[in-house]
Short mmCIF file of C-alpha atoms in Angstrom, two decimals:
data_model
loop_
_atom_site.label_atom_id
_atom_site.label_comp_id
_atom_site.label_asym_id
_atom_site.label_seq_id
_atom_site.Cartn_x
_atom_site.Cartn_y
_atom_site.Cartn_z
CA UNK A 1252 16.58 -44.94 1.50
CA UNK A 1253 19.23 -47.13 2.36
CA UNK A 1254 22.73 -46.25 3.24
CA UNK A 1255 24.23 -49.62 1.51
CA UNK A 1256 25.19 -49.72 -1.70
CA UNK A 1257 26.74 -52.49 -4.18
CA UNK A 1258 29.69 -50.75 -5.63
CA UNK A 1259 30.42 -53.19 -8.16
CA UNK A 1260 26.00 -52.72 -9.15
CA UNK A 1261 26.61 -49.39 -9.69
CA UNK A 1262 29.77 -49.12 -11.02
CA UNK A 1263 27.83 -51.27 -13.96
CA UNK A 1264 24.91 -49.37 -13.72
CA UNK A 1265 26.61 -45.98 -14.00
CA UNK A 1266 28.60 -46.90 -17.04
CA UNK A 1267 25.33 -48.12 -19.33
CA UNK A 1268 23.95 -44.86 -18.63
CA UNK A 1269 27.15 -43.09 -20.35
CA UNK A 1270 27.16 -45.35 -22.69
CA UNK A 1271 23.18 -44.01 -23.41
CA UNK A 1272 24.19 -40.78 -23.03
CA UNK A 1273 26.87 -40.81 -25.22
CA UNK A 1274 25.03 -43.35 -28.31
CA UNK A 1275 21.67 -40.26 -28.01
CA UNK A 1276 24.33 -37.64 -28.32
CA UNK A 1277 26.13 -39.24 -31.32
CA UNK A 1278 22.25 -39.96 -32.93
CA UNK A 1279 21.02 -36.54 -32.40
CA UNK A 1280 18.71 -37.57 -30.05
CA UNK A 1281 19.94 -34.44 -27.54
CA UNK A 1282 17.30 -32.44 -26.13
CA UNK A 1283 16.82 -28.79 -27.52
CA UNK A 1284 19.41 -27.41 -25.50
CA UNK A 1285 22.58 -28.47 -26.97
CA UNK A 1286 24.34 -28.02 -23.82
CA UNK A 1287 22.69 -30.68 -22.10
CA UNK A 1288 23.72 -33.80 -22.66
CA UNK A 1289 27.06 -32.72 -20.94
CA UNK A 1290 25.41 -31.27 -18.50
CA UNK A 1291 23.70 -34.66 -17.65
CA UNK A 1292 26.97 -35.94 -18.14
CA UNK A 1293 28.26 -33.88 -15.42
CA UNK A 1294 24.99 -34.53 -13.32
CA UNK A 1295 25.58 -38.27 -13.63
CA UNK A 1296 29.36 -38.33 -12.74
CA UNK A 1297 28.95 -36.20 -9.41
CA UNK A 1298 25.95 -38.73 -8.51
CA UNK A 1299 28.53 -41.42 -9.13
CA UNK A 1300 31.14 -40.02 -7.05
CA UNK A 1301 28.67 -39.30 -3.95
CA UNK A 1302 27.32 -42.74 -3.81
CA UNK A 1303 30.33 -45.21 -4.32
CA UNK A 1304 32.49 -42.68 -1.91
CA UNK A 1305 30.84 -44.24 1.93
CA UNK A 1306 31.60 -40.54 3.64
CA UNK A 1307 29.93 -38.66 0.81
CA UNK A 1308 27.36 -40.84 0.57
CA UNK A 1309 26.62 -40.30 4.35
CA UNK A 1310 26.66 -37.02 3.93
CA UNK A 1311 24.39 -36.74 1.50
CA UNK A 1312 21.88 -39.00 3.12
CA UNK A 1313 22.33 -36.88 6.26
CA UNK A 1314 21.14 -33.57 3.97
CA UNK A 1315 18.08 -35.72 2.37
CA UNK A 1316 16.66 -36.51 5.80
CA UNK A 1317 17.45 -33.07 7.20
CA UNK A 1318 13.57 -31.50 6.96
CA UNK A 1319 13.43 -29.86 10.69
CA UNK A 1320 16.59 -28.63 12.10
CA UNK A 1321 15.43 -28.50 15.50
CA UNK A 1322 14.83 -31.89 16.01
CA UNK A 1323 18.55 -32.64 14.27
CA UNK A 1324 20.43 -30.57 16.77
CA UNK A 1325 22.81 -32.42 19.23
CA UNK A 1326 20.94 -32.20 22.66
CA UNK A 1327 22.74 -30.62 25.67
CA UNK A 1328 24.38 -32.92 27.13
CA UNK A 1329 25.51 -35.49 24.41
CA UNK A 1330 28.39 -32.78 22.60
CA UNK A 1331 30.78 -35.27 24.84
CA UNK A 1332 31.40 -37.50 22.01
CA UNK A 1333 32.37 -34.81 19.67
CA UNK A 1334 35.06 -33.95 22.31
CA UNK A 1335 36.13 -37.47 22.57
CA UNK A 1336 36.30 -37.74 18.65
CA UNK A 1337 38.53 -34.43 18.61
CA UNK A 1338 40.70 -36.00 21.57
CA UNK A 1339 41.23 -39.13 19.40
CA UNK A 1340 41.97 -37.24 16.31
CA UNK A 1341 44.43 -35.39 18.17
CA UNK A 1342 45.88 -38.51 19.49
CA UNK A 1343 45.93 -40.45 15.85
CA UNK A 1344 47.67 -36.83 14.38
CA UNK A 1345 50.57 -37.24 17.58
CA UNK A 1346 50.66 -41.05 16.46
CA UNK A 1347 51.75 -40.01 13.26
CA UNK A 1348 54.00 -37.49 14.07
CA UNK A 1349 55.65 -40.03 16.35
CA UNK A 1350 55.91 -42.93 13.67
CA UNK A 1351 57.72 -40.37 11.48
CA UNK A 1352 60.39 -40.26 13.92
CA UNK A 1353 61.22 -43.84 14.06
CA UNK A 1354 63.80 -46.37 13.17
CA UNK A 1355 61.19 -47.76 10.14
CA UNK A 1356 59.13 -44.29 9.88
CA UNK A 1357 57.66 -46.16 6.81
CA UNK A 1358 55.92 -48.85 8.73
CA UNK A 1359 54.87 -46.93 11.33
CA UNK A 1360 52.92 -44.84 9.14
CA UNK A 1361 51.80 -47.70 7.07
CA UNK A 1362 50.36 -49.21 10.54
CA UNK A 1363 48.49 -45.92 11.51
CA UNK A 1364 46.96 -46.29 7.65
CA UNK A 1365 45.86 -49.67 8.73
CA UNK A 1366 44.60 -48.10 12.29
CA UNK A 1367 42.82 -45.51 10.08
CA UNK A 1368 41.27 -48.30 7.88
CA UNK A 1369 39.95 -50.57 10.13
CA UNK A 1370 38.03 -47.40 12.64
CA UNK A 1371 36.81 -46.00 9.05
CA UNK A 1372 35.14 -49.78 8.22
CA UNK A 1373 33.47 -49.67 11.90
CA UNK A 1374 32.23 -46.66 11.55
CA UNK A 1375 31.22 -47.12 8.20
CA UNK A 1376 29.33 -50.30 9.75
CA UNK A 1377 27.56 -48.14 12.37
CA UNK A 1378 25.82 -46.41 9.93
CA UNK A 1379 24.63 -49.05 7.75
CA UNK A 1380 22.52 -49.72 11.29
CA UNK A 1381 21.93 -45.86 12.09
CA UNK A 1382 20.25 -45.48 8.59
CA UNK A 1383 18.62 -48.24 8.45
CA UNK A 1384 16.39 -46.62 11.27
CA UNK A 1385 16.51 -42.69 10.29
CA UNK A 1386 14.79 -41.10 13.65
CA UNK A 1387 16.52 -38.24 14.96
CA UNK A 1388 18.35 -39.92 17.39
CA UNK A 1389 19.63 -42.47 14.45
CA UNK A 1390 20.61 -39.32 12.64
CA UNK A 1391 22.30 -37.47 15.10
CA UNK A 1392 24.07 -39.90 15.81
CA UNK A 1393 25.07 -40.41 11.83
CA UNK A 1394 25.89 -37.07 11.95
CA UNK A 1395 28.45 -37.51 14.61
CA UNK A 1396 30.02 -40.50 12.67
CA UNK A 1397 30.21 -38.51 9.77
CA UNK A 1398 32.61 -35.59 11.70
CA UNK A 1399 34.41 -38.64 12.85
CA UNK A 1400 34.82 -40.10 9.13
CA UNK A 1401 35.56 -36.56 7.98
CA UNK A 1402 38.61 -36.61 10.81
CA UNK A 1403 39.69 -39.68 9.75
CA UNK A 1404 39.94 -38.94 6.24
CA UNK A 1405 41.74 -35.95 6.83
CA UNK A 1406 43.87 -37.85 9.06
CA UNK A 1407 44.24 -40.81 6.07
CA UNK A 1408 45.14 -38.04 3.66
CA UNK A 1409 47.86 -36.54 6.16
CA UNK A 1410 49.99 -40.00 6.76
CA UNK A 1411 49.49 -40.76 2.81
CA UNK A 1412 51.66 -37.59 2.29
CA UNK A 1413 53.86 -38.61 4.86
CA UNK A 1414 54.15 -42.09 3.70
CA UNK A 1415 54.79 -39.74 -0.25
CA UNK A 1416 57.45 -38.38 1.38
CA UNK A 1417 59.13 -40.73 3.07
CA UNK A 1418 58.83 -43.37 0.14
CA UNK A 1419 61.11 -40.93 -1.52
CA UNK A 1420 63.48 -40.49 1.07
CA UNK A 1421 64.87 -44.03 0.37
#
């Protein structure tokens, strides 16, 4: 299994299957339950979403290879990075606060989006490598990046609001 995926491949790839979907259902071709064509329907759009979303993706990767969950555990002695990924979550959420408060509170926030953006696509890049070699190590440390993306997103969503709110302030 490989964490990369060709967005654009899929995209393409996901659509030809509605469309087959869709031309069976219209033909009468649906299997004896009647309900399940939308049901594959369904089954096919949440696939879609979890693979051309990176942080889902991960996510899900990080389930399929999760077989023995002793071996998956952070060992003693490495929960250090999740306190420096809370300590820089905490310092991105006090970054935002602070560009609020400024002259241009607008591009302030816009700048911590960029911030945001550009730890997301190294971290994203990390585990292109991490899953390309899924030992335990590899997927602890995946794991890890995943909390991190998770923060980040959560911190992404928080200055969008902001930068909602502020659009409509001037």
């Amino acid at each position: 299994m490989s964490f990369a995926v060709d967005v654009s491949v899929l995209a393409e790839r996901y659509r030809a299957v509605v469309r087959w979907l869709r031309i069976e259902s219209l033909l009468g071709r649906e299997t004896q339950d009647d309900g399940e064509s939308p049901h594959a329907l369904g089954l096919l759009d949440e696939a879609y979403r979890t693979l051309a979303d990176p942080l889902s993706r991960a996510e899900y990767l990080c389930c399929l290879y999760e077989t023995d969950q002793d071996s998956l555990e952070f060992p003693k002695g490495q929960l250090g990075s999740r306190g420096s990924s809370l300590m820089e979550q905490i310092e991105l959420e006090e970054t935002l606060v602070a560009a609020t408060n400024r002259s241009d509170p607008a591009g302030a926030v816009a700048k911590v989006l960029t911030k945001l953006a550009e730890r997301s696509a190294a971290l994203d890049k990390e585990l292109h490598a991490l899953f390309a070699d899924p030992s335990p190590e590899n997927l602890n440390a995946a794991r890890e990046i995943v909390r991190q993306l998770e923060q980040l997103s959560r911190c992404r969503r928080d200055a969008e609001g902001r930068q909602v709110v502020l659009g409509r302030r001037d």
